[in-house]
Coordinates of C-alpha atoms in Angstrom, one line a residue:
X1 CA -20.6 -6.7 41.6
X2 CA -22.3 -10.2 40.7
X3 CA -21.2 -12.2 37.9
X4 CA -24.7 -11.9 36.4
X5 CA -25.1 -8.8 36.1
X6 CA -21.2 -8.2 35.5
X7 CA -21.6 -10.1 32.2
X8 CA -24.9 -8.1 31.6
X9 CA -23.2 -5.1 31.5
X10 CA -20.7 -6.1 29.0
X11 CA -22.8 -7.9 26.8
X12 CA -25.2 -4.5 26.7
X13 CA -21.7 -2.1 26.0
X14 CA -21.0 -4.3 23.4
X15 CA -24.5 -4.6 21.8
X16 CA -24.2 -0.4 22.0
X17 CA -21.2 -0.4 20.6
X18 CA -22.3 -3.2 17.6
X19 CA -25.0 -1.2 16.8
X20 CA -23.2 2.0 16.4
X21 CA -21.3 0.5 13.5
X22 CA -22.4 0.7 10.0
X23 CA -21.2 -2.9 9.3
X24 CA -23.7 -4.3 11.7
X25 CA -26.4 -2.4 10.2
X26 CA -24.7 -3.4 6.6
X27 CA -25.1 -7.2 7.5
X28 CA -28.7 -7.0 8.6
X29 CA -29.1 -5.5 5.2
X30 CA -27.8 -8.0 3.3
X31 CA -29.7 -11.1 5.5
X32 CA -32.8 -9.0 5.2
X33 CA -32.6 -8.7 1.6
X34 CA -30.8 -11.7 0.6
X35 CA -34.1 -13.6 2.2
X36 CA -36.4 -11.5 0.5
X37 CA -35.2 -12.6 -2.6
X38 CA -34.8 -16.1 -1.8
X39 CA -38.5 -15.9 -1.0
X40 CA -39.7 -14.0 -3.7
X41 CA -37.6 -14.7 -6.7
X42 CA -38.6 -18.6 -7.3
X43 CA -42.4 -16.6 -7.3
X44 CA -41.5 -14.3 -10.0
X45 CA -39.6 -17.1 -12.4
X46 CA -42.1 -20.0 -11.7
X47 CA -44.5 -19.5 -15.0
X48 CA -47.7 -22.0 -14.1
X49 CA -49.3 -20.3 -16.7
X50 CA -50.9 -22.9 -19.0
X51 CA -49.0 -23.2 -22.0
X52 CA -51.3 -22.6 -25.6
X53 CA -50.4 -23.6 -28.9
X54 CA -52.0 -22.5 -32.5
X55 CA -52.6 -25.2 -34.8
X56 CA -53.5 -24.1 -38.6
X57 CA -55.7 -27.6 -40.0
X58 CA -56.1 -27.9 -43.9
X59 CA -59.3 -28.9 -44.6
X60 CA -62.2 -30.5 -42.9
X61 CA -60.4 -33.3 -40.7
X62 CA -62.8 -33.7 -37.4
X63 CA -60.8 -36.7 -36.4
X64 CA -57.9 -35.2 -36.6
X65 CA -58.5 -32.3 -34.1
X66 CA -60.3 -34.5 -31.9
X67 CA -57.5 -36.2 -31.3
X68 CA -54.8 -33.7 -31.5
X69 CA -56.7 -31.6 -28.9
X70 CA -57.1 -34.5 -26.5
X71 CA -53.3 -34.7 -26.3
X72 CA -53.2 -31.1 -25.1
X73 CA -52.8 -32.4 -21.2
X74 CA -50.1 -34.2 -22.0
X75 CA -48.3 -31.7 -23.3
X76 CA -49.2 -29.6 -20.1
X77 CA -50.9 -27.2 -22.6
X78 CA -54.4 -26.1 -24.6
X79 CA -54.4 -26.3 -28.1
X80 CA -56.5 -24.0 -30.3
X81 CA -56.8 -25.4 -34.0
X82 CA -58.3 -22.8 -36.7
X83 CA -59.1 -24.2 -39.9
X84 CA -57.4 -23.1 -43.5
X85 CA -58.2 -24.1 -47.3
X86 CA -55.2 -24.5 -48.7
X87 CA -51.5 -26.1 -47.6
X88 CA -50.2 -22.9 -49.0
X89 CA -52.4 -20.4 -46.5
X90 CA -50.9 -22.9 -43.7
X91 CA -47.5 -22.6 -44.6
X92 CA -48.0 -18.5 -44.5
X93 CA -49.2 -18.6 -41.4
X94 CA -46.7 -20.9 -40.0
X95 CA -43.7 -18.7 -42.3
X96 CA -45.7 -15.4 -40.5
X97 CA -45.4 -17.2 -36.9
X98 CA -49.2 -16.6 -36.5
X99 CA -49.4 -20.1 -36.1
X100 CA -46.8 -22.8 -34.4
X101 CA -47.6 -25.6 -36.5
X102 CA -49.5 -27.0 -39.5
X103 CA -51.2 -29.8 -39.8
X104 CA -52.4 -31.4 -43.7
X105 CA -54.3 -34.4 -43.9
X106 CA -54.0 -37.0 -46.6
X107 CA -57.0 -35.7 -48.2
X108 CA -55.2 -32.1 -48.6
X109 CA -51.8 -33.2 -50.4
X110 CA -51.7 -36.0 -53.0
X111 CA -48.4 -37.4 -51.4
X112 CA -49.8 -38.0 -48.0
X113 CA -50.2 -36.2 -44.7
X114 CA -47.3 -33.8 -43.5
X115 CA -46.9 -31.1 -40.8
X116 CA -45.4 -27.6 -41.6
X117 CA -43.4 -25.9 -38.4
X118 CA -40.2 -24.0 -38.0
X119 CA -36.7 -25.5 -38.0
X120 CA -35.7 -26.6 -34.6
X121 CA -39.2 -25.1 -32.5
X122 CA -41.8 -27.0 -31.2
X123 CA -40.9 -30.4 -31.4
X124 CA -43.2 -31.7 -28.7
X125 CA -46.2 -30.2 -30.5
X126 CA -44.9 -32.6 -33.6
X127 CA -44.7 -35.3 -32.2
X128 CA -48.5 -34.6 -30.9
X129 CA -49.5 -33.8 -34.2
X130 CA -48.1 -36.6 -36.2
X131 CA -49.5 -39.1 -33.3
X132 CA -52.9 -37.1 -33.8
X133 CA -52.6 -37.8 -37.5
X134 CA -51.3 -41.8 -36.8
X135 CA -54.7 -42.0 -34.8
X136 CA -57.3 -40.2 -37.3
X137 CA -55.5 -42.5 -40.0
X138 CA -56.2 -46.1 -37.9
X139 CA -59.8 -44.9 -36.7
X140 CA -60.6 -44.8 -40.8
X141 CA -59.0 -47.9 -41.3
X142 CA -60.9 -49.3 -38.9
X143 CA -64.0 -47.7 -39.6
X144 CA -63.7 -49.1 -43.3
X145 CA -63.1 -52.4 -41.8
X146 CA -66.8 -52.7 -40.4
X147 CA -66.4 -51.8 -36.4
X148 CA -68.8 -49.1 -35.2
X149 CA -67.8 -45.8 -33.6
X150 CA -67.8 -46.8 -30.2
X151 CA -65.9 -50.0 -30.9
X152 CA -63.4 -47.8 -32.7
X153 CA -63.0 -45.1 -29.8
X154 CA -62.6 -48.7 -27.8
X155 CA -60.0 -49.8 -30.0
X156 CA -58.2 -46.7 -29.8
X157 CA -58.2 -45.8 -25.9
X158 CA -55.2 -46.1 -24.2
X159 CA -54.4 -46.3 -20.1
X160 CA -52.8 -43.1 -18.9
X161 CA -49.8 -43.5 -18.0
X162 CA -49.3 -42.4 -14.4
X163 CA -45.8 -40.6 -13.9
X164 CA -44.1 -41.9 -10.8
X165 CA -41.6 -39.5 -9.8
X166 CA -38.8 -41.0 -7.6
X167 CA -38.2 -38.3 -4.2
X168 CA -40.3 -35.4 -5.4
X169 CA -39.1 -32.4 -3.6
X170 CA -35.1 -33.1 -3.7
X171 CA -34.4 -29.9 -5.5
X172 CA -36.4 -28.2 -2.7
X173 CA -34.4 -29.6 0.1
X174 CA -31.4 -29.0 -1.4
X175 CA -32.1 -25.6 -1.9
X176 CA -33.2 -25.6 2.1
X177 CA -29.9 -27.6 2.4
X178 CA -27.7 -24.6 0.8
X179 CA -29.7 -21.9 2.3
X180 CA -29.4 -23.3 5.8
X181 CA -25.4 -24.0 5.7
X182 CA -24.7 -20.8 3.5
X183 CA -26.5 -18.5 6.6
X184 CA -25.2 -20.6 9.6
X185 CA -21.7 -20.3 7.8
X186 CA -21.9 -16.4 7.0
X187 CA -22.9 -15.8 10.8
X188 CA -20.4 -18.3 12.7
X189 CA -17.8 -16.6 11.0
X190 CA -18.3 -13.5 11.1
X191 CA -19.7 -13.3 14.4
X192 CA -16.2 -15.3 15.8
X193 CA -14.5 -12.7 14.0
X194 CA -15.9 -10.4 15.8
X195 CA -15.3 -11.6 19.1
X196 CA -11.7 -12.2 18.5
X197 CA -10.9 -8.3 16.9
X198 CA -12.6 -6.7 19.8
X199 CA -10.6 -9.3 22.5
X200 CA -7.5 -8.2 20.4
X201 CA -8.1 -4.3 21.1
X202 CA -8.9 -4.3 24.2
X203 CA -6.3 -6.2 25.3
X204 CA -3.3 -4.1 22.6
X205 CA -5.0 -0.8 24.0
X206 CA -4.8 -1.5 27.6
X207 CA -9.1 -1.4 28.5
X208 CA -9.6 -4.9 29.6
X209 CA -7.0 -4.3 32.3
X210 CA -9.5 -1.1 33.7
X211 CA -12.3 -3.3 32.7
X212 CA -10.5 -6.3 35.1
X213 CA -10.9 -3.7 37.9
X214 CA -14.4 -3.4 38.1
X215 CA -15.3 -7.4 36.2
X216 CA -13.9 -10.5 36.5
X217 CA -12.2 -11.9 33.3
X218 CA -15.2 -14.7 33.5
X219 CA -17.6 -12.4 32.9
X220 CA -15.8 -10.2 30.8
X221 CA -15.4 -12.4 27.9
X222 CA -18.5 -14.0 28.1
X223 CA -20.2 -10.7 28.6
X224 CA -18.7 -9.8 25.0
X225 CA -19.7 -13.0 23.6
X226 CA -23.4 -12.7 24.9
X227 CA -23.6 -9.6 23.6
X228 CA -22.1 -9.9 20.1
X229 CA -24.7 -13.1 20.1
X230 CA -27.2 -11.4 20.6
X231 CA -26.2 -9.0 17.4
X232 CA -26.0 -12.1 15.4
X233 CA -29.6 -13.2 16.8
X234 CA -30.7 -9.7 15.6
X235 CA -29.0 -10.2 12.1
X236 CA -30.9 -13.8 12.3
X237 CA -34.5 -12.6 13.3
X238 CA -34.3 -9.6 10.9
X239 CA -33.3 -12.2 7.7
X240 CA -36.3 -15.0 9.0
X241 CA -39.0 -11.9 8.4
X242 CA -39.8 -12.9 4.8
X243 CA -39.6 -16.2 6.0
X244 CA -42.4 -15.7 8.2
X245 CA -44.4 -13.5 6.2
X246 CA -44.8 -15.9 3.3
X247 CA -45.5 -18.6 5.6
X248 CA -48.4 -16.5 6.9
X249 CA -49.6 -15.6 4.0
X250 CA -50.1 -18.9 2.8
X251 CA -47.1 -19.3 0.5
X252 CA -45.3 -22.3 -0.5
X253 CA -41.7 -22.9 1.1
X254 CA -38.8 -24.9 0.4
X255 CA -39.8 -28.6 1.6
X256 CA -37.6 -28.7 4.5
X257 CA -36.8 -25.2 5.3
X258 CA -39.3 -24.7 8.1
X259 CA -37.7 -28.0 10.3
X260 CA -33.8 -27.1 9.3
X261 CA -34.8 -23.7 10.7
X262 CA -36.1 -25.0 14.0
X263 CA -33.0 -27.1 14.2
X264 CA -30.6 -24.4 13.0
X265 CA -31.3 -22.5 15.9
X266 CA -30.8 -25.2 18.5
X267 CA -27.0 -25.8 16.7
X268 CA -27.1 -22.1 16.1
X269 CA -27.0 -21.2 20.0
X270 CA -24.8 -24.0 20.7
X271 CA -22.3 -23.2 18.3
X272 CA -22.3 -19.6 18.5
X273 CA -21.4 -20.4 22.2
X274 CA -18.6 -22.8 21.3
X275 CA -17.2 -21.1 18.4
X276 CA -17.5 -17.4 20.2
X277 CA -15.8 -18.6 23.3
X278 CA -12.9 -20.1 21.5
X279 CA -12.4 -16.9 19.2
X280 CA -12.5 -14.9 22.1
X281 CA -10.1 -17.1 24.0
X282 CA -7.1 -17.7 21.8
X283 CA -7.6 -13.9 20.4
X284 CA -6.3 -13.5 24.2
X285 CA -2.7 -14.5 23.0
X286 CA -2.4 -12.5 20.7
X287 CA -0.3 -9.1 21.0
X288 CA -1.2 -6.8 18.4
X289 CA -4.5 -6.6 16.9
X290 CA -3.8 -7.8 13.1
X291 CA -2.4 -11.1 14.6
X292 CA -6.0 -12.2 15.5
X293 CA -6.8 -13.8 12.0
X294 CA -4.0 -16.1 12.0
X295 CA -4.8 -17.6 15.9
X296 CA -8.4 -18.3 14.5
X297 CA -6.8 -20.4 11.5
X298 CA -8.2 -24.0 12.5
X299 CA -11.7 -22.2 13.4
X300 CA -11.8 -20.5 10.4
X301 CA -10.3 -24.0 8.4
X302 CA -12.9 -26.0 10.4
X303 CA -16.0 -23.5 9.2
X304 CA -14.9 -23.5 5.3
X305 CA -14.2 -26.3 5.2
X306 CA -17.9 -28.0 6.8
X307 CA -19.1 -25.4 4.3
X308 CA -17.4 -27.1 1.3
X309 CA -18.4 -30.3 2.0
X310 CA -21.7 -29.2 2.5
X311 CA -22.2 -28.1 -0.8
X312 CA -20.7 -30.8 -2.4
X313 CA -23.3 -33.5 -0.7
X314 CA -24.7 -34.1 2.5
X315 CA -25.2 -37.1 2.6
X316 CA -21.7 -38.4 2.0
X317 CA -19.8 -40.3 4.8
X318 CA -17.6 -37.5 5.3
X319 CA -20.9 -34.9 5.3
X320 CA -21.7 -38.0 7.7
X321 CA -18.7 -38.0 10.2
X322 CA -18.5 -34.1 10.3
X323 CA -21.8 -34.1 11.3
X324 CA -21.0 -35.6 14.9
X325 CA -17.8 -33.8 15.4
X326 CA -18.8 -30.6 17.7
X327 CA -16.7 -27.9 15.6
X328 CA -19.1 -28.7 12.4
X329 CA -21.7 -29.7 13.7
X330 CA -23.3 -26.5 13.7
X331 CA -23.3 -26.3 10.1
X332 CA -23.3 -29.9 8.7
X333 CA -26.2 -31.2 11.0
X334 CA -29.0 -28.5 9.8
X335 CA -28.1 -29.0 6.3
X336 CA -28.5 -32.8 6.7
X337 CA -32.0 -32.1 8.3
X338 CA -33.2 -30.1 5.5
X339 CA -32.3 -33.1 2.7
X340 CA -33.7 -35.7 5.2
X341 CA -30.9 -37.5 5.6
X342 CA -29.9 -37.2 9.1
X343 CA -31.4 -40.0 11.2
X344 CA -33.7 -39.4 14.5
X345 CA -30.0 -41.3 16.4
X346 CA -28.1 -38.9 14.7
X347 CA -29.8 -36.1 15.6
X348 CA -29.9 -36.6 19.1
X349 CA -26.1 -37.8 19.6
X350 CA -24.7 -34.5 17.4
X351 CA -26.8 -32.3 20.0
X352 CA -25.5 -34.0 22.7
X353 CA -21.8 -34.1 21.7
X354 CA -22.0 -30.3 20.6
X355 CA -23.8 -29.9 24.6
X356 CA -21.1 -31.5 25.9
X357 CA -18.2 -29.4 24.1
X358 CA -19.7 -26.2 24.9
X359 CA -19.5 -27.2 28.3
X360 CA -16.2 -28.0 28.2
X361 CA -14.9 -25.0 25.9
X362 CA -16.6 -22.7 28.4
X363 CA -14.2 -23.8 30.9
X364 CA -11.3 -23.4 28.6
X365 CA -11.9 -20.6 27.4
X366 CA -12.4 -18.5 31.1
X367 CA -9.3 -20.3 32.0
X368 CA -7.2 -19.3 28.7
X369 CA -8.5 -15.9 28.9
X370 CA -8.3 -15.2 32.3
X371 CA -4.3 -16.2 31.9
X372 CA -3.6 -14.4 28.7
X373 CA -5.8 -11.2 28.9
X374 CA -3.6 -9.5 31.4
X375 CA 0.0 -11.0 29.6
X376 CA 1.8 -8.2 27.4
X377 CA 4.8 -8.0 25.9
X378 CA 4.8 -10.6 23.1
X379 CA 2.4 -13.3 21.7
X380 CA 1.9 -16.3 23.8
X381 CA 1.7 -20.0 23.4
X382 CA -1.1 -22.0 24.2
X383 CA 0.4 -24.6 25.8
X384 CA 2.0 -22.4 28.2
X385 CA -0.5 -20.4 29.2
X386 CA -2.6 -23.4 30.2
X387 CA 0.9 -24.8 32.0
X388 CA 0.8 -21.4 33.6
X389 CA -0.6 -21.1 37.7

């Protein structure tokens, strides 16, 4: 039988046998769903809806309102002022929450201009209203001083202030950032453990010796790695449908989501390979099945911890180092795309170093296994099965 389709014919029993199990199915669930509400949540909570505040006015004050109702953009909301007789009737209404402030003018109160609002609410909307009052107060001052209208409205016209803010989107890319590592992270590791409990079985119950009869141990392990990949990619494709949708639809994403995506899946493939065929590998060692969780101890040490450091900032030196190194790579370098921090250099030097590893660790890996797969009896040492002819 050819290698090719050898290592076809494993990869498809195992995809048969993946998809028989409920926690396959249960993990598409969760990436399915866990997307859909990363996608549709930030909809539901983001109120754009234009805030509107009532205003009670005592008296006849035109100037006043004018002014108080041309600081409404500033505020980011529309202010609707209904007029009263009396500082008392303003107080009810404000007492009665009908309205959220009051406003009386000098001319309505004996000791001077005030504004009525509940203890601790609305604080913004005072400060508007006292600078609304400051304003009416100058343009009469300035009116009794001889300059016309238009000289007053001159006098009193300020340049807007434009708001500069420093590296708008930040909060978006992190978010991109933490989704990115979080799914890469949940996938490597599950998907390696995979590989390594159904190495361990096969070997503790005797079927990859009848399997060595008919395969090679080549395309043996790489036929189980191919097709628990290819579970993972289903798991991957299934989670990226909201994704897609909302793009289509014309919805906003994440600033830097859609490029760590296309980028995810280039590390994605090449770790998967390197991460799968080490799993797969040392699980080989092992003699009983329960023992494959300790072997994968620096894999699993390398994956939390990228994941760790990822979180706490990408664009450390650390977060900078471990994204060169091939064995976090696949998860630092993605997150570092999304925030923008990885460099063009970078980039292409991490994908080459991981493409060089996986070359490498394919090589190891058939060797190891090859050796160790058909060894029982006791758990076996790395070192001497590579010593081993």
């Amino acid at each position: 039988m050819r290698r090719y389709r050898a290592t076809w014919l494993v990869a498809s029993r195992e995809v048969r046998e993946a998809l028989r199990r409920k926690g396959t199915w249960i993990v598409i669930a969760v990436f399915f769903f866990g997307s859909t509400a990363v996608m549709v949540l930030p909809a539901l909570f983001d109120d754009d809806e234009r805030t509107t505040y009532d205003v009670v006015l005592v008296g006849s004050a035109a100037g006043t309102q004018t002014y108080l109702e041309a600081l409404g953009p500033e505020l980011g909301a529309e202010i609707e002022v209904t007029r009263v007789n009396s500082a008392d009737t303003a107080r009810r209404e404000v007492q009665a929450e009908s309205a959220d402030v009051a406003i009386v003018p000098p001319g309505a109160r004996t000791e001077g201009p005030s504004v009525i609002v509940r203890s601790g609410e609305n604080q913004a909307l005072v400060g508007a209203a006292r600078q609304a009052l400051a304003s009416a107060a100058l343009a009469d001052r300035l009116g009794d001083a001889g300059l016309s209208d238009t000289q007053v409205t001159d006098a009193l016209r300020s340049p807007s202030v434009q708001i500069d803010e420093v590296d708008e989107g930040s909060n978006e890319r992190r978010i991109a950032s933490f989704v990115i590592s979080l799914v890469l992270y949940l996938l490597l590791f599950s998907l390696m453990m995979q590989v390594a409990n159904g190495v361990a079985i096969e070997k503790a119950s005797r079927i990859s010796e009848v399997l060595l009869a008919v395969v090679r141990p080549g395309a043996l392990l790489y036929g189980k790695v191919l097709g628990v990949a290819l579970t993972g990619v289903l798991g991957l494709a299934v989670g990226s449908i909201p994704v897609l949708v909302k793009q289509l639809t014309g919805g906003d994403l994440p600033e830097g989501l859609g490029g760590a995506l296309l980028a995810g899946a280039a590390w994605f493939g090449l770790g998967v390979v390197l991460y799968l065929s080490l799993a797969g590998s040392l699980a080989a060692l092992v003699e009983r099945p329960e023992e494959a969780g300790s072997v994968l101890s620096p894999l699993m040490g390398a994956l939390i911890g990228t994941f760790i450091v990822a979180q706490s900032g990408v664009d450390t030196a650390l977060a900078t180092v471990l994204a060169y190194f091939p064995l976090t790579s696949p998860v630092m370098e993605p997150a570092r795309i999304a925030t923008g921090v990885s460099s063009p250099v970078e980039v292409a030097v991490s994908l080459f170093l991981l493409a060089v590893s996986v070359a490498g660790v394919v090589r190891f890996g058939s060797v190891v296994f090859s050796r160790a797969v058909v060894r029982t009896g006791r758990r076996l040492k790395l070192r001497e099965v590579l010593a081993a002819r």
